Amino acid sequence: MYRVLIAAMILALATPALADGIVARIVPSPLSATGLVAGAPVALTIELQSKAAPGYRFMDPHVVGYGVPAGGRIEVTLVSGFERIADVPLTIDSFMAMTGAAQQGLHGKAIGYQITEGETRETYVLTPTRPEGLIAEQLRSPAVRPKKGRVDQRGIKRFHVGLLKSAFRNAGPAGRIEVRILDSTGAIVHSGTVTVPFLDRAVPQIFANNFPHGRRAHDWQTVKPGAVLGVTPGTLPLPVMLFAAARDMAPADMGQFRTGIADAGVVSVREIQLSGFQVPEVLSRYNGGLILQDTDRDGRLTPGRDRIIGGVLGKGPPGASGMLVRSSRFHGAAHFSRPSTAYHEKFGAIFGGSVALLEFTAGNKPGLYRPTFALLSDPDDPASPDGARVTYTIRVR
């Protein structure tokens, strides 16, 4: 019964059927491994979309996100399923607009907006401090320096709720959030809602990450068939941030949980075949490789000996072949996950977690390749469902 219940919750979390309008979905925040656990402090990311670019396609850097009209504002209301923490004000410390890339925020002081409380105590109001408002095409994260020839994210594509401080707790079985963009007359020009179910217990988490390589965006890279991300000149590996599950903690205290998963990496399908290991049927969904943790401490990832904590779900254009995912190599040895401070000392200390670098070999056909990295909800039980997933998109031309 427990496994069935958890599976249902995970499925609901991964498939936001109640999202509409400009809101695509809600995902956990990479600043907390527990931001969507019932009773825990809120730490979540609201991902946006448009009719022209629904779902994940809105995160394509060629797609411009939203701005704010001159004299207008954005309102984000936590409508139901959340408990307000009275002594935490609604300010820039607990809310930030984001681009479409992880760790590339649009900080209010640098971009030109302030965060205040709205007509209700559950509403964040983002108000531009410049008379022209926030022009979408000009909104770039100050976290990275523009480079000639590189396509960087522009416009608002996400909101981060529960940034350095959380002003809410998850207080029901699910939470409902509304997003509205208003013009100078108060008329709504864009809106959307989403309902997200909360987890009844913490599970291991995995996120996209941009700490390595000067916080450049690693998602939506464009390469040629057969290119290897992280090896082919001009490409970057795929970083993933890993968190263990918060166990034996009261939900109210989970906001401080920062423990990563060390010594983890990916073994490719080819490496598994060469090892002679037979992947259990309960893990057959992982058609792109396995995520292992080097539990025997021999410096290698060995299927059948090391702990299986998740896997890769490969997806590419119809008929494509040659896709491959594995841990990055340094001096011939596989790279394992390390504390995030190894990649960014300041922000790594704030975020916590561990970061692993992965190589992706593009397939032989043009199109979008979308490898999904998933962690088992219970790494001690190979039959448990996935507890968290993150997907990278690679464009092959």
Short mmCIF file of C-alpha atoms in Angstrom, two decimals:
data_model
loop_
_atom_site.label_atom_id
_atom_site.label_comp_id
_atom_site.label_asym_id
_atom_site.label_seq_id
_atom_site.Cartn_x
_atom_site.Cartn_y
_atom_site.Cartn_z
CA MET A 1 0.00 0.00 0.00
CA TYR A 2 2.81 2.42 0.88
CA ARG A 3 4.52 1.88 -2.47
CA VAL A 4 1.28 2.40 -4.38
CA LEU A 5 0.58 5.62 -2.48
CA ILE A 6 4.04 7.01 -3.07
CA ALA A 7 3.87 6.06 -6.76
CA ALA A 8 0.61 7.95 -7.13
CA MET A 9 2.05 11.01 -5.44
CA ILE A 10 5.17 10.96 -7.60
CA LEU A 11 3.12 10.55 -10.76
CA ALA A 12 0.95 13.50 -9.82
CA LEU A 13 4.01 15.59 -9.06
CA ALA A 14 5.62 14.78 -12.40
CA THR A 15 2.41 15.34 -14.39
CA PRO A 16 0.84 18.69 -13.47
CA ALA A 17 -2.57 18.02 -15.03
CA LEU A 18 -4.11 20.97 -13.19
CA ALA A 19 -1.77 23.58 -14.69
CA ASP A 20 -3.16 26.05 -17.21
CA GLY A 21 -2.54 29.40 -18.86
CA ILE A 22 1.01 30.69 -18.56
CA VAL A 23 1.89 28.27 -15.75
CA ALA A 24 3.39 24.99 -16.95
CA ARG A 25 4.22 23.23 -13.70
CA ILE A 26 5.74 23.44 -10.22
CA VAL A 27 8.98 21.67 -9.36
CA PRO A 28 11.05 21.55 -6.16
CA SER A 29 13.59 24.28 -5.56
CA PRO A 30 17.28 23.37 -5.88
CA LEU A 31 17.82 25.36 -2.69
CA SER A 32 15.98 22.71 -0.70
CA ALA A 33 15.70 18.96 -1.00
CA THR A 34 12.37 19.07 0.85
CA GLY A 35 10.49 22.08 -0.52
CA LEU A 36 7.41 20.08 -1.59
CA VAL A 37 7.13 17.82 1.47
CA ALA A 38 3.91 18.19 3.46
CA GLY A 39 4.54 20.30 6.56
CA ALA A 40 7.95 21.55 5.38
CA PRO A 41 8.86 25.16 4.55
CA VAL A 42 7.89 26.06 0.99
CA ALA A 43 10.75 26.00 -1.53
CA LEU A 44 9.50 25.62 -5.08
CA THR A 45 9.94 26.85 -8.62
CA ILE A 46 7.01 27.93 -10.80
CA GLU A 47 7.78 27.26 -14.46
CA LEU A 48 5.98 29.31 -17.08
CA GLN A 49 4.96 28.65 -20.69
CA SER A 50 3.17 30.27 -23.62
CA LYS A 51 0.76 29.12 -26.31
CA ALA A 52 3.53 29.36 -28.89
CA ALA A 53 6.00 27.47 -26.70
CA PRO A 54 4.16 25.18 -24.27
CA GLY A 55 5.83 23.14 -21.54
CA TYR A 56 9.57 22.57 -21.73
CA ARG A 57 9.84 24.33 -25.11
CA PHE A 58 9.42 27.65 -23.32
CA MET A 59 12.88 27.10 -21.79
CA ASP A 60 14.51 27.16 -25.23
CA PRO A 61 16.89 30.16 -25.12
CA HIS A 62 15.63 31.21 -28.57
CA VAL A 63 12.21 31.79 -26.95
CA VAL A 64 11.83 35.11 -25.13
CA GLY A 65 10.09 34.97 -21.75
CA TYR A 66 7.74 37.47 -20.16
CA GLY A 67 8.27 41.08 -19.15
CA VAL A 68 6.18 43.58 -17.20
CA PRO A 69 4.39 46.46 -18.96
CA ALA A 70 5.25 50.02 -17.95
CA GLY A 71 3.25 50.80 -14.82
CA GLY A 72 2.25 47.16 -14.49
CA ARG A 73 3.09 44.41 -12.02
CA ILE A 74 3.14 40.65 -11.44
CA GLU A 75 1.10 38.99 -8.70
CA VAL A 76 1.78 35.48 -7.44
CA THR A 77 -0.76 34.19 -4.94
CA LEU A 78 -0.44 31.03 -2.86
CA VAL A 79 -4.19 30.47 -2.92
CA SER A 80 -4.67 27.35 -0.84
CA GLY A 81 -2.75 24.51 0.79
CA PHE A 82 -0.13 26.82 2.31
CA GLU A 83 0.28 28.23 5.82
CA ARG A 84 1.72 31.74 6.16
CA ILE A 85 4.70 32.09 8.52
CA ALA A 86 3.75 35.31 10.25
CA ASP A 87 7.20 36.67 11.12
CA VAL A 88 8.65 36.31 7.59
CA PRO A 89 7.70 39.26 5.34
CA LEU A 90 7.07 38.91 1.62
CA THR A 91 10.25 40.51 0.28
CA ILE A 92 13.04 39.87 -2.17
CA ASP A 93 14.57 37.44 0.37
CA SER A 94 11.79 34.92 -0.29
CA PHE A 95 10.92 35.50 -3.95
CA MET A 96 12.83 35.98 -7.20
CA ALA A 97 12.08 36.06 -10.91
CA MET A 98 14.26 33.69 -12.91
CA THR A 99 15.36 33.03 -16.47
CA GLY A 100 15.03 29.59 -18.04
CA ALA A 101 18.37 28.35 -16.72
CA ALA A 102 19.20 27.08 -13.24
CA GLN A 103 21.14 29.45 -10.98
CA GLN A 104 20.63 32.33 -13.42
CA GLY A 105 18.30 34.53 -11.43
CA LEU A 106 16.96 37.98 -12.21
CA HIS A 107 17.78 39.63 -8.90
CA GLY A 108 15.52 42.57 -8.16
CA LYS A 109 18.20 45.09 -7.28
CA ALA A 110 20.18 44.35 -10.44
CA ILE A 111 17.22 44.02 -12.80
CA GLY A 112 15.03 46.75 -11.36
CA TYR A 113 12.06 45.48 -9.37
CA GLN A 114 10.87 45.21 -5.78
CA ILE A 115 8.85 42.55 -3.96
CA THR A 116 6.05 43.52 -1.57
CA GLU A 117 2.95 42.00 -0.03
CA GLY A 118 -0.27 42.34 -2.01
CA GLU A 119 -3.87 42.88 -0.98
CA THR A 120 -3.79 39.51 0.74
CA ARG A 121 -1.04 38.14 2.97
CA GLU A 122 -0.63 35.27 0.53
CA THR A 123 0.25 37.42 -2.50
CA TYR A 124 3.70 38.42 -3.71
CA VAL A 125 3.73 41.57 -5.85
CA LEU A 126 6.63 42.21 -8.24
CA THR A 127 6.72 45.88 -9.22
CA PRO A 128 9.29 47.36 -11.62
CA THR A 129 11.27 50.29 -10.25
CA ARG A 130 11.91 51.70 -13.70
CA PRO A 131 9.32 53.75 -15.63
CA GLU A 132 9.62 51.58 -18.74
CA GLY A 133 8.75 48.44 -16.76
CA LEU A 134 10.68 45.26 -17.48
CA ILE A 135 11.31 44.73 -21.20
CA ALA A 136 11.48 40.98 -21.82
CA GLU A 137 14.08 41.10 -24.58
CA GLN A 138 16.43 43.02 -22.29
CA LEU A 139 16.08 40.77 -19.24
CA ARG A 140 19.25 38.74 -18.89
CA SER A 141 20.70 37.28 -15.73
CA PRO A 142 23.63 39.23 -14.29
CA ALA A 143 25.05 35.86 -13.22
CA VAL A 144 26.65 35.38 -16.64
CA ARG A 145 28.37 37.72 -19.06
CA PRO A 146 26.89 37.84 -22.58
CA LYS A 147 29.24 36.43 -25.21
CA LYS A 148 29.11 37.15 -28.91
CA GLY A 149 27.55 34.30 -30.83
CA ARG A 150 26.01 32.65 -27.76
CA VAL A 151 22.24 32.59 -27.24
CA ASP A 152 21.47 33.48 -23.61
CA GLN A 153 18.13 33.26 -21.83
CA ARG A 154 15.96 36.38 -22.00
CA GLY A 155 12.82 37.28 -20.12
CA ILE A 156 11.05 35.87 -17.07
CA LYS A 157 10.45 32.15 -17.36
CA ARG A 158 10.27 30.99 -13.74
CA PHE A 159 9.62 32.21 -10.21
CA HIS A 160 11.47 30.98 -7.16
CA VAL A 161 9.30 30.92 -4.02
CA GLY A 162 11.16 30.39 -0.75
CA LEU A 163 14.56 31.78 -1.65
CA LEU A 164 16.78 32.62 1.32
CA LYS A 165 13.78 32.59 3.65
CA SER A 166 10.46 30.82 3.40
CA ALA A 167 7.28 32.71 4.28
CA PHE A 168 5.02 29.65 3.94
CA ARG A 169 4.68 26.00 4.92
CA ASN A 170 3.04 23.24 2.89
CA ALA A 171 -0.11 22.75 4.94
CA GLY A 172 -2.46 20.54 2.95
CA PRO A 173 -2.45 17.56 0.63
CA ALA A 174 -1.86 19.93 -2.29
CA GLY A 175 -1.21 23.59 -2.97
CA ARG A 176 -2.79 25.91 -5.53
CA ILE A 177 -0.94 28.92 -6.96
CA GLU A 178 -2.10 31.69 -9.31
CA VAL A 179 0.14 33.93 -11.45
CA ARG A 180 -1.07 37.18 -13.01
CA ILE A 181 0.72 39.79 -15.14
CA LEU A 182 -1.16 43.12 -15.10
CA ASP A 183 -0.78 46.31 -17.12
CA SER A 184 -0.85 49.91 -15.84
CA THR A 185 -4.67 49.92 -15.68
CA GLY A 186 -4.78 46.79 -13.55
CA ALA A 187 -6.07 44.63 -16.40
CA ILE A 188 -4.74 41.06 -16.52
CA VAL A 189 -2.73 40.49 -19.70
CA HIS A 190 -1.46 36.99 -18.84
CA SER A 191 -2.50 34.52 -16.14
CA GLY A 192 -2.29 30.91 -15.12
CA THR A 193 -2.89 28.52 -12.23
CA VAL A 194 -1.38 25.28 -11.03
CA THR A 195 -2.10 22.73 -8.32
CA VAL A 196 0.74 20.60 -6.99
CA PRO A 197 0.38 17.63 -4.61
CA PHE A 198 2.75 17.50 -1.65
CA LEU A 199 4.86 14.47 -0.77
CA ASP A 200 4.06 12.73 2.49
CA ARG A 201 7.76 12.02 3.05
CA ALA A 202 11.09 13.25 1.74
CA VAL A 203 12.72 11.46 -1.19
CA PRO A 204 16.16 11.85 -2.83
CA GLN A 205 16.24 14.83 -5.17
CA ILE A 206 18.02 15.64 -8.41
CA PHE A 207 18.23 19.03 -10.15
CA ALA A 208 19.84 20.71 -13.12
CA ASN A 209 22.84 22.79 -12.10
CA ASN A 210 24.99 25.57 -13.55
CA PHE A 211 27.70 26.02 -10.92
CA PRO A 212 30.50 24.69 -13.17
CA HIS A 213 31.96 26.76 -16.01
CA GLY A 214 31.15 30.18 -14.65
CA ARG A 215 27.43 29.45 -14.25
CA ARG A 216 26.93 29.27 -18.00
CA ALA A 217 23.75 27.53 -19.13
CA HIS A 218 24.37 23.82 -19.81
CA ASP A 219 20.85 23.04 -21.00
CA TRP A 220 19.67 23.44 -24.63
CA GLN A 221 23.11 23.10 -26.20
CA THR A 222 23.19 22.83 -30.00
CA VAL A 223 25.60 20.26 -31.46
CA LYS A 224 26.17 18.07 -34.48
CA PRO A 225 25.35 14.34 -34.63
CA GLY A 226 27.89 12.29 -32.70
CA ALA A 227 29.17 15.25 -30.66
CA VAL A 228 30.07 14.49 -27.05
CA LEU A 229 29.02 17.17 -24.58
CA GLY A 230 31.96 17.98 -22.37
CA VAL A 231 34.48 16.57 -24.85
CA THR A 232 33.73 18.15 -28.23
CA PRO A 233 35.23 21.67 -28.30
CA GLY A 234 32.69 24.36 -27.50
CA THR A 235 30.42 22.04 -25.51
CA LEU A 236 29.82 21.57 -21.79
CA PRO A 237 29.03 18.42 -19.78
CA LEU A 238 25.65 18.05 -18.09
CA PRO A 239 25.83 18.83 -14.35
CA VAL A 240 23.27 17.32 -11.99
CA MET A 241 22.84 18.25 -8.34
CA LEU A 242 22.03 15.37 -5.98
CA PHE A 243 20.46 15.40 -2.51
CA ALA A 244 19.89 12.49 -0.16
CA ALA A 245 16.47 12.01 1.43
CA ALA A 246 15.85 13.87 4.69
CA ARG A 247 15.12 11.14 7.22
CA ASP A 248 14.29 11.28 10.93
CA MET A 249 13.53 15.01 10.77
CA ALA A 250 10.39 16.91 11.66
CA PRO A 251 8.94 18.52 8.49
CA ALA A 252 9.20 21.98 10.06
CA ASP A 253 12.99 21.53 10.34
CA MET A 254 13.55 20.17 6.84
CA GLY A 255 14.32 23.56 5.31
CA GLN A 256 17.84 23.27 6.73
CA PHE A 257 18.56 19.91 5.09
CA ARG A 258 21.49 20.19 2.65
CA THR A 259 23.07 16.71 2.54
CA GLY A 260 24.24 15.62 -0.90
CA ILE A 261 24.84 12.18 -2.42
CA ALA A 262 28.58 11.67 -2.75
CA ASP A 263 30.53 9.38 -5.10
CA ALA A 264 27.67 8.92 -7.58
CA GLY A 265 27.74 8.83 -11.36
CA VAL A 266 26.27 7.24 -14.48
CA VAL A 267 27.29 4.03 -16.21
CA SER A 268 26.17 3.89 -19.83
CA VAL A 269 24.20 1.14 -21.52
CA ARG A 270 27.38 0.11 -23.34
CA GLU A 271 29.35 -0.15 -20.09
CA ILE A 272 26.59 -2.22 -18.54
CA GLN A 273 26.60 -4.60 -21.51
CA LEU A 274 30.39 -4.99 -21.39
CA SER A 275 30.22 -5.79 -17.67
CA GLY A 276 27.79 -8.65 -18.27
CA PHE A 277 25.38 -7.27 -15.67
CA GLN A 278 21.71 -8.06 -16.23
CA VAL A 279 19.55 -5.08 -15.36
CA PRO A 280 16.63 -6.23 -13.17
CA GLU A 281 13.23 -6.12 -14.83
CA VAL A 282 11.99 -3.57 -12.27
CA LEU A 283 14.63 -1.17 -13.62
CA SER A 284 14.06 -1.85 -17.31
CA ARG A 285 12.61 1.64 -17.79
CA TYR A 286 16.17 2.97 -17.51
CA ASN A 287 17.03 2.54 -21.18
CA GLY A 288 19.85 5.10 -21.07
CA GLY A 289 22.02 3.80 -18.24
CA LEU A 290 22.11 3.49 -14.46
CA ILE A 291 23.00 5.96 -11.72
CA LEU A 292 25.29 4.21 -9.24
CA GLN A 293 26.95 5.16 -5.97
CA ASP A 294 30.47 3.85 -5.38
CA THR A 295 29.64 2.06 -2.14
CA ASP A 296 32.63 -0.30 -2.16
CA ARG A 297 34.98 2.72 -2.44
CA ASP A 298 37.18 1.21 -5.13
CA GLY A 299 37.04 4.32 -7.29
CA ARG A 300 34.93 2.67 -9.98
CA LEU A 301 31.23 2.30 -10.72
CA THR A 302 30.54 -1.40 -11.09
CA PRO A 303 27.02 -2.68 -11.89
CA GLY A 304 26.15 -5.54 -9.60
CA ARG A 305 28.53 -4.37 -6.87
CA ASP A 306 27.78 -0.71 -6.33
CA ARG A 307 24.44 0.68 -5.19
CA ILE A 308 21.86 1.48 -7.86
CA ILE A 309 20.16 4.76 -6.88
CA GLY A 310 18.47 5.61 -10.16
CA GLY A 311 18.83 5.63 -13.91
CA VAL A 312 18.56 7.42 -17.23
CA LEU A 313 15.49 7.49 -19.44
CA GLY A 314 16.72 8.25 -22.94
CA LYS A 315 14.52 9.95 -25.53
CA GLY A 316 15.41 11.19 -29.01
CA PRO A 317 14.00 11.64 -32.51
CA PRO A 318 12.25 8.58 -34.01
CA GLY A 319 14.75 6.07 -35.34
CA ALA A 320 17.76 7.80 -33.79
CA SER A 321 20.66 5.70 -32.51
CA GLY A 322 24.04 6.33 -30.97
CA MET A 323 22.80 8.20 -27.88
CA LEU A 324 25.00 7.60 -24.86
CA VAL A 325 25.24 9.00 -21.33
CA ARG A 326 28.03 8.33 -18.86
CA SER A 327 30.04 10.07 -16.16
CA SER A 328 32.60 12.57 -17.41
CA ARG A 329 36.21 11.39 -17.60
CA PHE A 330 39.19 13.11 -16.04
CA HIS A 331 42.58 11.59 -16.84
CA GLY A 332 40.76 8.44 -17.93
CA ALA A 333 38.83 7.94 -14.69
CA ALA A 334 35.11 8.44 -14.19
CA HIS A 335 34.11 11.60 -12.35
CA PHE A 336 31.95 11.07 -9.27
CA SER A 337 29.66 13.57 -7.54
CA ARG A 338 31.40 15.99 -5.21
CA PRO A 339 30.17 18.68 -2.80
CA SER A 340 28.77 21.63 -4.73
CA THR A 341 31.31 23.90 -3.01
CA ALA A 342 33.91 22.33 -5.31
CA TYR A 343 32.24 24.20 -8.19
CA HIS A 344 31.13 27.39 -6.50
CA GLU A 345 32.43 28.00 -2.99
CA LYS A 346 29.96 30.74 -2.06
CA PHE A 347 26.72 29.43 -3.52
CA GLY A 348 27.67 25.81 -2.96
CA ALA A 349 27.72 26.52 0.77
CA ILE A 350 24.24 28.04 0.53
CA PHE A 351 22.70 25.34 -1.68
CA GLY A 352 24.45 22.25 -0.30
CA GLY A 353 24.09 19.00 -2.22
CA SER A 354 26.58 17.29 -4.50
CA VAL A 355 27.26 17.84 -8.20
CA ALA A 356 28.13 15.22 -10.83
CA LEU A 357 29.29 15.95 -14.39
CA LEU A 358 27.98 13.78 -17.21
CA GLU A 359 28.92 13.27 -20.86
CA PHE A 360 26.18 13.01 -23.45
CA THR A 361 26.87 11.61 -26.91
CA ALA A 362 24.41 12.92 -29.48
CA GLY A 363 22.61 10.46 -31.73
CA ASN A 364 22.80 10.18 -35.50
CA LYS A 365 19.60 12.08 -36.39
CA PRO A 366 18.79 15.78 -36.08
CA GLY A 367 16.17 16.86 -33.57
CA LEU A 368 15.71 17.20 -29.83
CA TYR A 369 17.28 14.69 -27.44
CA ARG A 370 15.93 14.72 -23.88
CA PRO A 371 17.74 12.44 -21.41
CA THR A 372 15.93 12.28 -18.07
CA PHE A 373 17.88 11.51 -14.91
CA ALA A 374 15.77 9.86 -12.21
CA LEU A 375 16.41 8.80 -8.62
CA LEU A 376 14.61 5.94 -6.92
CA SER A 377 12.27 7.13 -4.16
CA ASP A 378 13.84 4.47 -1.93
CA PRO A 379 17.39 3.59 -3.04
CA ASP A 380 17.32 0.55 -0.75
CA ASP A 381 14.42 -0.87 -2.78
CA PRO A 382 15.06 -1.30 -6.53
CA ALA A 383 11.32 -1.84 -7.02
CA SER A 384 10.42 1.60 -5.67
CA PRO A 385 9.18 4.23 -8.15
CA ASP A 386 11.14 7.28 -9.20
CA GLY A 387 11.09 9.98 -6.55
CA ALA A 388 12.56 12.86 -8.54
CA ARG A 389 13.54 13.53 -12.14
CA VAL A 390 15.33 16.19 -14.15
CA THR A 391 15.57 16.45 -17.94
CA TYR A 392 18.14 18.14 -20.15
CA THR A 393 17.39 19.09 -23.76
CA ILE A 394 20.04 18.91 -26.49
CA ARG A 395 19.36 20.18 -30.01
CA VAL A 396 21.15 18.22 -32.74
CA ARG A 397 21.50 19.75 -36.22
#
